[in-house]
XYZ file of C-alpha atoms in Angstrom:
786
model
C 0.897 44.854 85.852
C 1.857 42.196 83.320
C 0.603 42.799 79.769
C -1.114 39.417 79.681
C -2.959 40.191 82.787
C -4.219 43.457 81.245
C -5.447 41.648 78.127
C -7.184 39.007 80.264
C -8.916 41.703 82.223
C -9.967 43.464 78.980
C -11.459 40.226 77.553
C -13.326 39.664 80.821
C -14.525 43.266 81.039
C -15.723 43.708 77.327
C -16.351 40.393 75.478
C -19.016 41.986 73.252
C -16.374 44.399 71.859
C -14.202 41.471 70.889
C -17.020 39.682 68.936
C -17.807 42.923 67.111
C -14.116 43.294 66.160
C -14.088 39.744 64.650
C -17.275 40.204 62.622
C -15.905 43.426 61.081
C -12.740 41.683 59.846
C -14.864 38.857 58.280
C -17.059 41.391 56.520
C -13.964 43.260 55.214
C -12.460 40.031 53.974
C -15.585 38.961 52.130
C -16.079 42.532 50.798
C -12.543 42.360 49.462
C -13.228 38.981 47.748
C -16.445 40.385 46.199
C -14.571 43.436 44.869
C -11.980 41.242 43.349
C -14.643 39.028 41.716
C -16.430 42.130 40.307
C -13.151 43.578 39.033
C -12.400 40.223 37.461
C -15.642 40.251 35.573
C -15.584 43.922 34.662
C -11.980 43.946 33.633
C -11.328 40.388 32.065
C -7.882 39.604 30.789
C -7.157 40.984 27.319
C -5.864 38.248 25.133
C -6.320 39.830 21.735
C -3.237 38.808 19.667
C -2.580 39.487 15.985
C -1.418 36.265 14.475
C 0.160 35.480 11.163
C -2.481 34.067 8.753
C -1.638 30.457 7.792
C -3.157 28.764 4.784
C -2.739 25.000 5.031
C -3.503 22.051 2.625
C -6.078 19.431 3.443
C -3.504 17.516 5.483
C -2.498 20.509 7.614
C 0.769 21.373 5.867
C 1.338 25.065 5.479
C 0.912 26.318 1.924
C 1.317 30.053 2.505
C 2.084 32.290 5.525
C 1.295 35.970 5.905
C 2.844 38.445 8.323
C 0.617 39.571 11.195
C -0.777 43.089 11.167
C 2.178 44.302 13.208
C 4.660 42.732 10.735
C 5.539 39.811 12.907
C 5.945 36.101 12.170
C 3.566 34.995 14.927
C 2.167 31.645 13.906
C -0.683 30.174 15.941
C 0.276 26.791 17.455
C -2.623 24.388 17.844
C -3.049 22.277 20.946
C -2.526 19.058 18.963
C 0.903 20.418 17.878
C 2.087 20.572 21.550
C 3.660 17.159 21.963
C 4.488 15.565 25.390
C 8.186 16.090 24.629
C 7.652 19.829 23.951
C 5.475 20.207 27.027
C 7.886 18.432 29.406
C 10.913 20.359 28.041
C 9.274 23.733 28.408
C 7.912 23.034 31.927
C 11.159 21.644 33.079
C 13.027 24.702 31.795
C 10.581 27.424 32.714
C 8.059 26.316 35.356
C 8.229 22.850 36.824
C 5.334 23.580 39.171
C 3.099 24.913 36.420
C 0.514 22.207 36.787
C 0.133 22.812 40.591
C 0.133 26.616 41.261
C -2.656 29.109 40.611
C -0.608 31.405 38.302
C 1.793 32.485 41.078
C 4.476 30.411 42.809
C 4.583 31.995 46.346
C 7.731 30.081 47.379
C 9.518 31.285 44.296
C 8.357 34.883 44.945
C 9.554 34.834 48.639
C 12.850 33.230 47.608
C 13.513 35.812 44.905
C 12.383 38.708 47.095
C 14.775 37.533 49.918
C 17.702 37.175 47.516
C 17.138 40.487 45.880
C 16.786 42.343 49.215
C 19.744 40.680 50.898
C 21.988 41.170 47.890
C 20.621 44.537 46.975
C 20.110 43.549 43.293
C 18.030 41.245 41.128
C 19.649 37.849 41.266
C 16.763 35.528 40.342
C 13.242 35.727 38.934
C 10.011 34.207 40.137
C 7.930 34.508 37.081
C 5.747 31.592 36.290
C 4.757 30.678 32.727
C 1.405 32.317 33.407
C 3.088 35.556 34.648
C 5.315 35.504 31.550
C 2.229 35.362 29.406
C 0.835 38.351 31.210
C 4.014 40.299 30.612
C 4.105 39.362 26.885
C 0.491 40.332 26.436
C 1.063 43.636 28.220
C 4.737 44.563 28.007
C 5.638 47.117 30.682
C 8.749 48.305 32.435
C 9.949 45.878 35.111
C 9.027 47.461 38.484
C 7.624 46.094 41.759
C 4.266 47.735 41.000
C 4.118 46.133 37.607
C 5.131 42.828 39.171
C 2.153 43.080 41.498
C -0.020 43.748 38.441
C 1.413 40.686 36.749
C 0.578 38.557 39.806
C -3.033 39.731 39.812
C -3.435 39.305 36.069
C -1.774 35.809 36.293
C -4.334 34.743 38.845
C -7.032 36.115 36.628
C -5.717 34.148 33.581
C -5.831 30.974 35.694
C -9.514 31.625 36.348
C -10.461 32.244 32.758
C -8.244 29.705 30.926
C -7.102 26.144 31.355
C -3.431 25.118 31.876
C -3.276 23.831 28.316
C -4.555 27.105 26.979
C -2.107 29.155 29.033
C 0.817 27.033 27.879
C -0.464 27.487 24.326
C -0.375 31.277 24.787
C 3.095 31.074 26.012
C 4.301 29.059 23.110
C 2.570 31.446 20.719
C 4.286 34.586 22.161
C 7.788 33.663 23.201
C 10.400 35.783 21.332
C 13.106 34.339 19.064
C 14.728 37.536 17.827
C 14.044 39.810 14.896
C 10.375 39.659 14.039
C 9.918 35.996 14.942
C 7.589 35.121 17.834
C 6.187 31.841 18.900
C 7.643 28.299 18.763
C 5.693 27.455 15.562
C 7.206 30.429 13.701
C 10.678 29.434 14.846
C 10.022 25.762 13.999
C 9.022 26.555 10.431
C 11.456 29.410 9.655
C 14.467 27.568 11.098
C 13.716 23.856 11.021
C 11.119 23.838 8.209
C 8.822 21.578 10.121
C 5.811 21.855 12.426
C 6.316 21.760 16.230
C 4.873 18.279 16.583
C 7.728 16.869 14.400
C 10.605 18.454 16.434
C 13.199 16.195 17.980
C 14.229 16.563 21.660
C 17.345 18.417 20.660
C 15.332 20.797 18.498
C 12.769 21.336 21.239
C 15.482 22.090 23.808
C 17.072 24.517 21.331
C 13.855 26.414 20.937
C 13.238 26.252 24.701
C 16.436 28.123 25.684
C 16.463 30.855 23.110
C 13.570 33.035 24.433
C 15.582 34.004 27.554
C 18.507 35.247 25.273
C 16.971 35.872 21.792
C 19.747 38.301 20.816
C 22.859 36.459 21.992
C 21.494 33.019 21.013
C 20.324 33.734 17.470
C 19.832 30.756 15.338
C 21.809 30.646 12.142
C 24.601 32.908 13.385
C 25.390 31.581 16.869
C 24.854 27.843 16.325
C 27.971 26.618 18.243
C 27.102 28.692 21.357
C 23.473 27.455 21.077
C 24.661 23.864 20.998
C 26.737 24.427 24.117
C 23.830 25.982 25.978
C 21.488 23.293 24.616
C 23.664 20.424 25.868
C 23.788 22.016 29.377
C 20.133 21.954 29.635
C 19.905 18.457 28.208
C 22.257 17.229 30.945
C 20.084 19.039 33.542
C 17.067 17.213 32.109
C 19.028 14.006 32.448
C 19.891 14.676 36.054
C 16.239 15.490 36.853
C 15.213 12.316 34.952
C 12.777 14.360 32.765
C 13.613 12.156 29.728
C 15.218 8.720 29.155
C 18.958 8.550 29.091
C 18.975 7.080 25.603
C 16.869 9.965 24.318
C 19.108 12.458 26.014
C 22.276 10.840 24.535
C 20.858 10.915 21.042
C 19.916 14.601 21.481
C 23.419 15.454 22.685
C 24.871 14.090 19.520
C 22.472 15.785 17.209
C 24.190 18.514 15.137
C 22.716 22.017 14.639
C 23.097 23.428 11.137
C 20.017 25.530 10.749
C 19.619 28.836 9.019
C 16.710 31.117 8.558
C 14.405 30.223 5.633
C 11.616 32.046 3.866
C 8.090 31.408 4.886
C 6.016 29.088 2.623
C 4.586 30.945 -0.358
C 2.685 28.295 -2.295
C -0.772 28.748 -3.908
C -0.594 32.635 -3.676
C -3.851 33.411 -5.501
C -5.884 31.008 -3.391
C -4.169 32.117 -0.226
C -4.959 35.782 -0.811
C -8.498 34.883 -1.604
C -8.974 32.807 1.588
C -7.183 35.448 3.749
C -9.687 38.024 2.518
C -12.683 35.776 2.912
C -11.681 34.653 6.433
C -9.912 37.726 7.768
C -10.412 36.867 11.413
C -8.941 33.352 11.371
C -5.309 32.539 12.195
C -5.309 29.188 10.510
C -7.337 28.513 7.368
C -7.536 24.823 6.394
C -7.960 24.722 2.564
C -9.054 21.740 0.526
C -5.948 21.861 -1.672
C -3.570 18.887 -1.958
C -0.052 20.232 -1.673
C 1.380 17.490 -3.778
C -1.080 18.115 -6.635
C -0.823 21.927 -6.269
C 2.985 21.839 -6.537
C 2.940 19.594 -9.617
C 0.286 21.674 -11.419
C 2.054 24.954 -10.530
C 5.280 23.526 -12.077
C 3.491 22.256 -15.129
C 1.749 25.603 -15.783
C 4.994 27.504 -15.357
C 6.933 25.295 -17.669
C 4.209 25.191 -20.242
C 3.852 28.984 -20.411
C 7.606 29.353 -20.658
C 7.264 27.570 -23.991
C 4.168 29.404 -25.243
C 5.761 32.756 -24.587
C 7.613 32.345 -27.886
C 4.085 32.741 -29.494
C 3.262 35.814 -27.280
C 0.936 33.668 -25.062
C 1.992 34.683 -21.601
C -0.393 33.253 -19.035
C -2.536 30.277 -17.986
C -4.829 29.360 -15.077
C -5.847 25.869 -13.833
C -8.512 24.581 -11.455
C -8.669 20.992 -10.344
C -11.848 19.777 -8.582
C -12.295 16.329 -6.971
C -15.608 15.204 -8.241
C -16.287 12.891 -5.263
C -15.900 15.577 -2.657
C -16.331 18.723 -4.833
C -13.281 20.125 -3.098
C -10.635 22.114 -5.036
C -7.344 20.218 -4.958
C -5.272 22.597 -7.127
C -5.746 26.324 -7.746
C -3.290 28.055 -10.029
C -4.305 31.653 -10.812
C -1.393 32.478 -13.183
C 1.816 31.110 -14.613
C 3.790 33.155 -12.097
C 2.561 35.281 -9.293
C 5.618 37.608 -9.308
C 5.681 37.845 -13.152
C 5.133 41.482 -14.162
C 5.076 40.789 -17.871
C 1.312 39.943 -18.043
C -0.097 40.703 -14.597
C 0.962 37.592 -12.676
C -0.950 38.685 -9.636
C -4.271 38.597 -11.552
C -6.281 35.636 -10.447
C -7.187 33.796 -13.602
C -9.502 31.495 -11.731
C -11.831 34.427 -10.958
C -11.154 36.622 -14.046
C -14.154 37.202 -16.219
C -13.480 35.973 -19.786
C -15.374 34.864 -22.875
C -16.055 31.079 -22.933
C -16.052 30.633 -26.704
C -17.756 27.328 -27.501
C -17.293 25.830 -24.098
C -20.996 26.285 -23.096
C -22.266 24.026 -25.930
C -22.409 20.858 -23.840
C -24.866 22.498 -21.476
C -26.982 23.648 -24.416
C -27.179 20.202 -26.036
C -27.759 18.484 -22.706
C -30.677 20.832 -22.005
C -32.138 20.115 -25.426
C -31.852 16.384 -24.824
C -33.796 16.829 -21.578
C -36.465 18.815 -23.430
C -36.858 15.968 -25.933
C -36.119 18.355 -28.858
C -33.144 16.416 -30.277
C -31.211 13.104 -29.955
C -27.569 12.452 -30.844
C -28.285 11.171 -34.377
C -30.739 13.809 -35.372
C -29.573 15.730 -38.436
C -29.129 19.520 -38.504
C -27.888 21.844 -41.225
C -24.527 23.489 -40.906
C -24.969 26.070 -43.586
C -24.796 29.883 -43.806
C -27.815 31.178 -41.871
C -29.084 34.614 -41.057
C -30.661 34.816 -37.599
C -32.444 38.149 -37.879
C -29.170 39.917 -38.581
C -26.855 37.604 -36.713
C -24.825 35.526 -39.185
C -22.432 33.264 -37.196
C -19.527 31.470 -38.828
C -17.637 28.301 -37.863
C -14.172 28.458 -36.359
C -12.574 27.185 -39.566
C -14.879 29.351 -41.673
C -16.238 26.197 -43.472
C -19.691 24.645 -43.633
C -20.494 20.986 -43.549
C -24.034 20.886 -44.850
C -26.207 18.256 -43.153
C -24.603 16.816 -40.032
C -25.765 14.941 -36.884
C -26.129 16.560 -33.502
C -23.274 14.524 -32.033
C -21.019 15.554 -34.968
C -22.025 19.191 -34.428
C -20.998 19.034 -30.690
C -17.875 16.959 -31.162
C -16.733 19.307 -33.935
C -17.938 22.381 -32.099
C -19.978 23.704 -35.052
C -21.470 27.161 -34.427
C -24.478 27.386 -36.753
C -26.140 24.178 -35.388
C -25.632 25.398 -31.874
C -27.324 28.755 -32.541
C -30.158 26.879 -34.221
C -30.620 24.782 -31.086
C -30.628 27.923 -28.900
C -33.277 29.388 -31.100
C -35.432 26.257 -30.931
C -34.841 25.858 -27.194
C -35.185 29.534 -26.378
C -32.310 31.586 -25.042
C -34.196 32.145 -21.783
C -34.085 28.397 -21.071
C -30.284 28.363 -21.501
C -29.819 31.530 -19.380
C -31.914 29.940 -16.609
C -29.650 26.958 -16.714
C -26.574 29.087 -16.298
C -28.180 30.992 -13.416
C -28.858 27.685 -11.690
C -25.157 26.980 -11.945
C -24.490 30.384 -10.387
C -22.899 32.211 -13.317
C -22.700 35.646 -11.752
C -21.920 37.746 -14.819
C -24.707 36.120 -16.789
C -27.122 37.100 -14.042
C -25.975 40.669 -14.510
C -25.951 40.584 -18.313
C -29.229 38.617 -18.654
C -31.254 41.381 -20.369
C -28.548 42.009 -22.931
C -27.704 38.452 -23.939
C -28.781 36.986 -27.336
C -28.308 33.917 -29.387
C -24.500 34.484 -29.386
C -24.440 33.434 -25.742
C -23.549 29.854 -26.824
C -20.635 31.126 -28.896
C -19.068 33.076 -26.082
C -21.262 36.195 -25.984
C -21.260 36.317 -22.171
C -18.832 36.639 -19.316
C -17.710 33.588 -17.288
C -14.923 32.565 -14.987
C -12.750 29.493 -14.956
C -14.247 28.589 -11.584
C -17.768 28.744 -12.954
C -16.887 26.680 -16.004
C -15.124 24.003 -14.082
C -17.959 23.639 -11.623
C -20.388 23.368 -14.544
C -18.338 20.468 -16.119
C -18.073 18.802 -12.775
C -21.869 18.458 -12.935
C -21.462 16.204 -15.956
C -19.294 13.916 -13.847
C -21.973 13.897 -11.116
C -25.116 12.844 -13.054
C -26.025 16.420 -13.733
C -26.017 17.586 -10.099
C -24.319 20.968 -9.807
C -22.647 21.766 -6.614
C -20.411 24.717 -5.619
C -16.803 23.624 -5.304
C -15.386 24.389 -1.887
C -11.954 25.810 -1.079
C -12.168 24.760 2.537
C -11.556 21.267 3.907
C -15.161 19.983 4.433
C -14.002 17.584 7.146
C -13.178 20.539 9.387
C -16.347 22.514 8.810
C -20.089 21.860 8.897
C -20.865 24.593 6.411
C -23.565 23.504 3.925
C -22.735 23.725 0.233
C -25.312 24.927 -2.317
C -26.311 22.460 -5.056
C -28.911 22.088 -7.796
C -29.903 19.491 -10.396
C -29.498 21.169 -13.766
C -29.293 18.162 -16.116
C -30.817 14.678 -15.866
C -28.461 11.694 -15.479
C -29.670 10.487 -18.875
C -28.790 13.688 -20.797
C -25.467 13.788 -18.890
C -24.643 10.279 -20.067
C -25.328 11.240 -23.718
C -23.004 14.230 -23.420
C -20.311 12.199 -21.733
C -20.359 9.705 -24.637
C -20.050 12.461 -27.278
C -17.293 14.361 -25.477
C -15.233 11.225 -24.964
C -14.960 10.552 -28.694
C -11.426 10.517 -29.997
C -12.060 11.316 -33.683
C -12.617 15.009 -33.533
C -10.833 18.119 -34.737
C -10.019 19.527 -31.341
C -7.671 16.628 -30.587
C -4.139 18.135 -30.616
C -2.060 16.824 -33.441
C 0.759 15.695 -31.225
C -1.560 13.623 -29.041
C -3.263 11.698 -31.786
C -3.130 7.862 -31.382
C -0.571 7.977 -28.545
C -0.372 6.445 -25.156
C -0.379 9.838 -23.554
C -4.091 10.402 -24.315
C -5.993 10.134 -21.009
C -9.493 8.558 -20.787
C -11.567 11.706 -20.305
C -14.427 13.657 -21.724
C -13.481 17.185 -22.716
C -14.544 20.211 -24.581
C -12.567 23.139 -25.960
C -13.392 26.759 -26.524
C -11.715 29.734 -28.323
C -13.071 33.245 -27.845
C -13.667 35.750 -30.607
C -10.387 37.379 -31.600
C -8.380 34.394 -30.263
C -8.154 35.971 -26.845
C -9.053 33.019 -24.654
C -8.268 29.295 -25.123
C -10.239 26.863 -22.988
C -10.068 23.166 -22.388
C -12.123 21.535 -19.676
C -12.109 17.777 -19.108
C -13.385 15.277 -16.562
C -13.531 11.639 -15.636
C -15.106 9.907 -12.600
C -12.542 11.317 -10.173
C -11.443 14.823 -11.388
C -12.622 17.770 -13.354
C -9.825 19.982 -14.657
C -10.371 23.434 -16.136
C -7.575 25.090 -18.145
C -7.518 28.626 -19.438
C -4.653 29.985 -21.571
C -4.195 33.455 -22.952
C -3.052 36.948 -22.018
C -4.622 38.871 -19.078
C -4.111 41.990 -21.145
C -6.726 40.708 -23.594
C -4.376 40.658 -26.521
C -5.337 38.124 -29.200
C -2.814 35.717 -30.738
C -3.350 33.954 -34.126
C -1.924 30.722 -32.787
C -4.184 30.726 -29.747
C -6.890 28.004 -29.733
C -8.441 25.701 -27.225
C -7.484 22.572 -29.192
C -3.790 23.247 -29.943
C -2.830 25.410 -26.921
C -5.087 24.615 -23.964
C -5.788 20.879 -24.469
C -2.119 19.724 -24.372
C -1.838 21.235 -20.895
C -5.107 19.558 -19.897
C -3.817 16.198 -21.040
C -0.499 16.674 -19.180
C -2.272 17.440 -15.947
C -4.539 14.416 -16.214
C -1.615 12.166 -17.065
C 0.120 13.453 -13.917
C -2.550 13.475 -11.294
C -4.696 10.516 -12.464
C -2.646 8.406 -14.841
C -4.466 5.097 -15.378
C -5.634 5.044 -11.697
C -9.075 3.668 -12.595
C -10.843 2.033 -15.408
C -14.274 3.174 -14.143
C -16.437 5.126 -16.588
C -19.887 6.467 -16.430
C -22.709 3.929 -16.367
C -25.623 4.060 -18.774
C -28.841 5.009 -16.899
C -31.877 2.767 -17.286
C -33.789 5.582 -18.961
C -31.304 5.784 -21.846
C -32.355 3.252 -24.461
C -31.345 2.424 -27.943
C -33.768 2.660 -30.899
C -33.689 2.409 -34.645
C -33.738 5.643 -36.530
C -33.270 6.811 -40.068
C -29.649 7.380 -40.903
C -30.559 10.473 -42.935
C -32.613 12.433 -40.388
C -32.190 10.670 -37.006
C -36.039 10.502 -36.701
C -38.050 7.388 -36.364
C -38.078 5.524 -39.697
C -40.925 5.882 -42.075
C -42.055 3.501 -44.735
C -39.544 5.136 -47.192
C -36.457 4.807 -44.901
C -34.127 2.032 -45.987
C -30.962 2.953 -44.185
C -31.428 2.552 -40.481
C -28.985 2.941 -37.552
C -29.124 2.838 -33.730
C -29.390 5.968 -31.698
C -29.693 6.740 -27.996
C -32.912 8.268 -26.625
C -34.325 9.158 -23.301
C -37.347 7.003 -22.361
C -40.592 8.952 -22.335
C -38.686 12.191 -23.031
C -37.117 12.113 -26.491
C -39.348 13.114 -29.460
C -41.073 10.502 -31.590
C -41.034 12.368 -34.890
C -41.469 10.323 -38.058
C -38.802 10.749 -40.717
C -39.749 13.085 -43.636
C -36.383 13.182 -45.418
C -38.115 11.762 -48.509
C -41.458 12.672 -50.044
C -43.456 11.049 -52.799
C -43.998 13.055 -55.962
C -46.147 12.253 -58.993
C -44.238 12.938 -62.178
C -44.632 12.193 -65.853
C -42.777 9.310 -67.388
C -39.912 11.582 -68.575
C -39.705 13.136 -64.999
C -39.960 16.711 -66.434
C -43.284 17.701 -64.876
C -44.714 17.024 -61.403
C -48.355 16.653 -60.522
C -50.487 17.205 -57.522
C -53.620 15.180 -56.726
C -55.758 17.789 -58.392
C -53.996 17.754 -61.785
C -52.974 14.134 -61.760
C -53.708 12.583 -65.226
C -55.485 9.316 -65.629
C -52.314 7.617 -66.917
C -48.834 8.541 -68.114
C -47.368 9.248 -64.672
C -45.400 7.449 -61.973
C -44.446 7.839 -58.286
C -40.879 8.852 -57.423
C -39.216 9.707 -54.072
C -37.370 12.996 -53.842
C -35.248 14.439 -51.032
C -37.251 16.806 -48.824
C -34.509 19.330 -48.510
C -34.763 22.482 -46.346
C -34.562 25.752 -48.252
C -31.401 26.699 -46.497
C -29.774 23.438 -47.509
C -30.878 23.991 -51.157
C -29.361 27.482 -51.146
C -26.082 25.998 -49.736
C -26.051 23.364 -52.489
C -26.649 26.010 -55.119
C -23.903 28.167 -53.692
C -21.392 25.348 -53.591
C -22.580 23.833 -56.806
C -23.353 20.536 -55.087
C -25.547 18.273 -57.243
C -28.947 17.287 -55.897
C -32.147 16.007 -57.589
C -34.681 18.852 -57.987
C -38.317 18.190 -58.071
C -39.614 18.784 -61.669
C -41.653 21.958 -62.346
C -45.203 21.623 -61.384
C -47.876 21.093 -64.088
C -48.267 24.565 -65.722
C -51.909 23.817 -66.534
C -52.772 23.135 -62.851
C -55.166 25.670 -61.405
C -54.593 24.712 -57.723
C -53.418 27.452 -55.393
C -50.943 26.226 -52.666
C -51.779 27.986 -49.411
C -49.433 25.904 -47.242
C -47.223 28.312 -45.325
C -44.754 25.689 -44.166
C -42.835 25.771 -47.463
C -43.218 29.557 -48.157
C -40.000 31.329 -49.241
C -37.737 32.453 -46.385
C -36.450 36.036 -46.936
C -32.844 35.951 -45.769
C -31.946 39.487 -46.923
C -32.677 42.179 -45.766
C -33.416 41.501 -42.109
C -36.915 42.032 -40.910
C -37.331 45.207 -38.936
C -33.922 46.631 -39.922
C -33.122 50.277 -40.508
C -30.974 51.366 -43.456
C -29.400 54.806 -43.892
C -28.734 56.405 -47.314
C -26.829 59.537 -48.052
C -28.152 62.292 -50.356
C -26.165 61.149 -53.356
C -25.993 57.500 -52.332
C -26.853 55.107 -55.204
C -26.182 51.935 -53.262
C -28.605 49.192 -54.110
C -30.294 46.779 -51.646
C -30.044 43.027 -52.134
C -33.045 40.745 -51.895
C -32.464 37.053 -51.252
C -34.588 34.095 -50.206
C -34.507 30.376 -49.597
C -37.116 28.159 -51.168
C -38.318 24.530 -51.126
C -37.134 21.922 -53.571
C -40.197 22.174 -55.716
C -39.907 25.915 -56.460
C -38.634 27.084 -59.819
C -39.342 30.825 -59.854
C -40.123 33.539 -57.229
C -41.743 36.933 -57.565
C -40.488 39.990 -55.553
C -42.841 42.763 -54.555
C -42.117 46.203 -52.974
C -45.087 47.762 -51.178
C -47.336 45.185 -52.956
C -46.054 46.212 -56.414
C -44.248 43.642 -58.552
C -40.509 44.282 -58.706
C -39.164 41.357 -60.622
C -39.536 37.640 -61.422
C -36.382 35.577 -60.970
C -35.137 32.062 -60.526
C -35.350 30.625 -56.935
C -32.309 31.317 -54.776
C -31.005 33.991 -57.167
C -30.418 37.403 -55.550
C -32.091 40.546 -56.827
C -30.863 44.145 -56.459
C -32.917 47.335 -56.427
C -32.570 51.008 -55.437
C -34.797 51.628 -52.404
C -36.835 54.773 -51.718
C -36.928 56.483 -48.369
C -39.533 55.397 -45.860
C -41.038 52.179 -44.689
C -40.915 49.352 -47.226
C -42.877 46.151 -47.300
C -40.916 43.439 -49.090
C -42.794 40.320 -50.167
C -41.643 37.139 -51.911
C -44.009 34.686 -53.591
C -43.036 31.349 -55.120
C -44.569 29.777 -58.233
C -46.876 27.709 -55.936
C -48.487 30.929 -54.576
C -46.834 30.656 -51.174
C -45.714 33.980 -49.899
C -43.869 35.682 -46.994
C -43.231 39.316 -46.150
C -40.995 41.539 -44.047
C -40.639 45.321 -43.511
C -37.650 47.638 -43.322
C -37.135 51.349 -42.773
C -34.894 53.342 -45.120
C -33.775 56.706 -43.738
C -31.765 59.570 -45.193
C -28.695 60.877 -43.461
């Protein structure tokens, strides 16, 4: 019987068996699909690749590149860097049906399999770009089983990723010999440009090398590479992939490349960002490469000159005041310099600020209404309960104005303002500006904080001064390009716009001692406000300046902490500050800070800076903050009744009927009188009070001020120690004699402002001083034996 007849008879006899058979195959097929889908979800493709970390400037140019964790140059190429020329060349070379298949090209597989079987050897490949990506992600021996694995994984990749992303993976992983992988790495290391700037000839060159990375090594086999490149260019021409003119130009393009070093600019910033964003392949910094390069060169050249004075390092931070982005970050004079720790990041190093915190102090005092720029303050030797600061030049200026004290960076007036303001207020201001070390040291800080008695960083100081350029609004400077991130930046208002303006006007003055000698009255002086600082022991030199556009912080010194006699903010740090401003912002704008409406001018007494009284004849204009600044009346003169010969003074109780007159005398502070006596400066003393007067002066305001010893101090004496203790005080202008008491027993009568010496006994001593008006003050000390 014919086979067809048998089958026909079977179908007629058992149609139900046939239907059951079909249903089973459908179920098996769908079960197979479900299993594949489950496996696809349970075992997704692993695309975890270790890339080289790239630090770019704000325009996307690479500043610094780091090797990947497996020591490869594997730079991540962004989708925007894959140009149409690059895409067409790669697809025409590797996989012209890439946009149409599902990860596998069945026709190519059957063709390759037929050729390999008939010729008994591997004559052609069938790998698509997607399959090559699978192989580069999971390199295995080339076997038929592994090929099946590649096919399945390729299909899986197509499910999870778009065509653009798969092409991007391919371009990131293709080998170029040695430890170079990815077209971006090859583009930078050989052609020194990004992939989106490659010509057709360069693109074709990089397209052909991955198939033969050893025999076609750039830099050593350039003639052979040109020959192979031109073959492919002609194939592109035949396939009409590119215009003939473009092909002709590419054929004539020479190839003279060699391998170059990866970019290594801004090393301190790059290391910091790499540590901060460890999981990112590309970190877009806020730095301007042009400004960064210029500042790095200036710092290096400048320190090469200062090394003759044993000053070996410097650090600079440049902040754009409009965006609060860091545009230059130089951590040291030379990253590879081993002489003074070139790898130390001077921007983050904790140093002493010297006098550089004074602008914040005076601005805060302006806002509190305690002082105005023309107010007078005494720059004389002063004992602040054991703390006796000195000026940088070890000289004293007597009575000066607040603006003079700030412009000349006088120490004693600054400490006085801290005392009047309260050190806690200043510390809170620094905490608002996120001074981290100040937060840690808060409990241990004293009046010396304004003279450098705390730890700060160049970054913190430059951010603080940037607040003066932004109406007193402090904001953390960012190292990342804000246009590419939505991260919010912390900010705080630490100073009012009015107080900020007063500080800006003072710090922009040109007649000041911290102006470098070689910049005086020259065209090189930029229009900026600036302040210097020199730490104790001349270990740190600071100069920080700002205008509307930039704030530049400069630190100069030795990372070892070694002091240098020639080191000062004025003569060493400021010249570099001026050079930087003249380079990055030379006469670009005539804009300056506008006077706020709340800053008004008023007449004040030239002697005190307070509002004039009826006795004030010399008046000047001073700035004040409306409804904030004090309204004290001037008391620099006081009316005294004296006899006609001006040898005796009277009070209202002992004033005679006639034979007297009124005369104005300077109302000098006791500390200023002591300074005049010490320096033999002439001043008009108030005559001795009428000896027949029975009035007792109980006013405590003019009581003697005991300046030595310090209240609450402890003194130690040896068994045979005969050292004496000095007693000293400061008195008002109308005091002739003072009386010293030890434990309420009279020790000695002496002239005012004249020291007294005595041998103390062990134990607690009460020391009192009473002037000839009956005004008295007391302190206590403890004397212990060793």
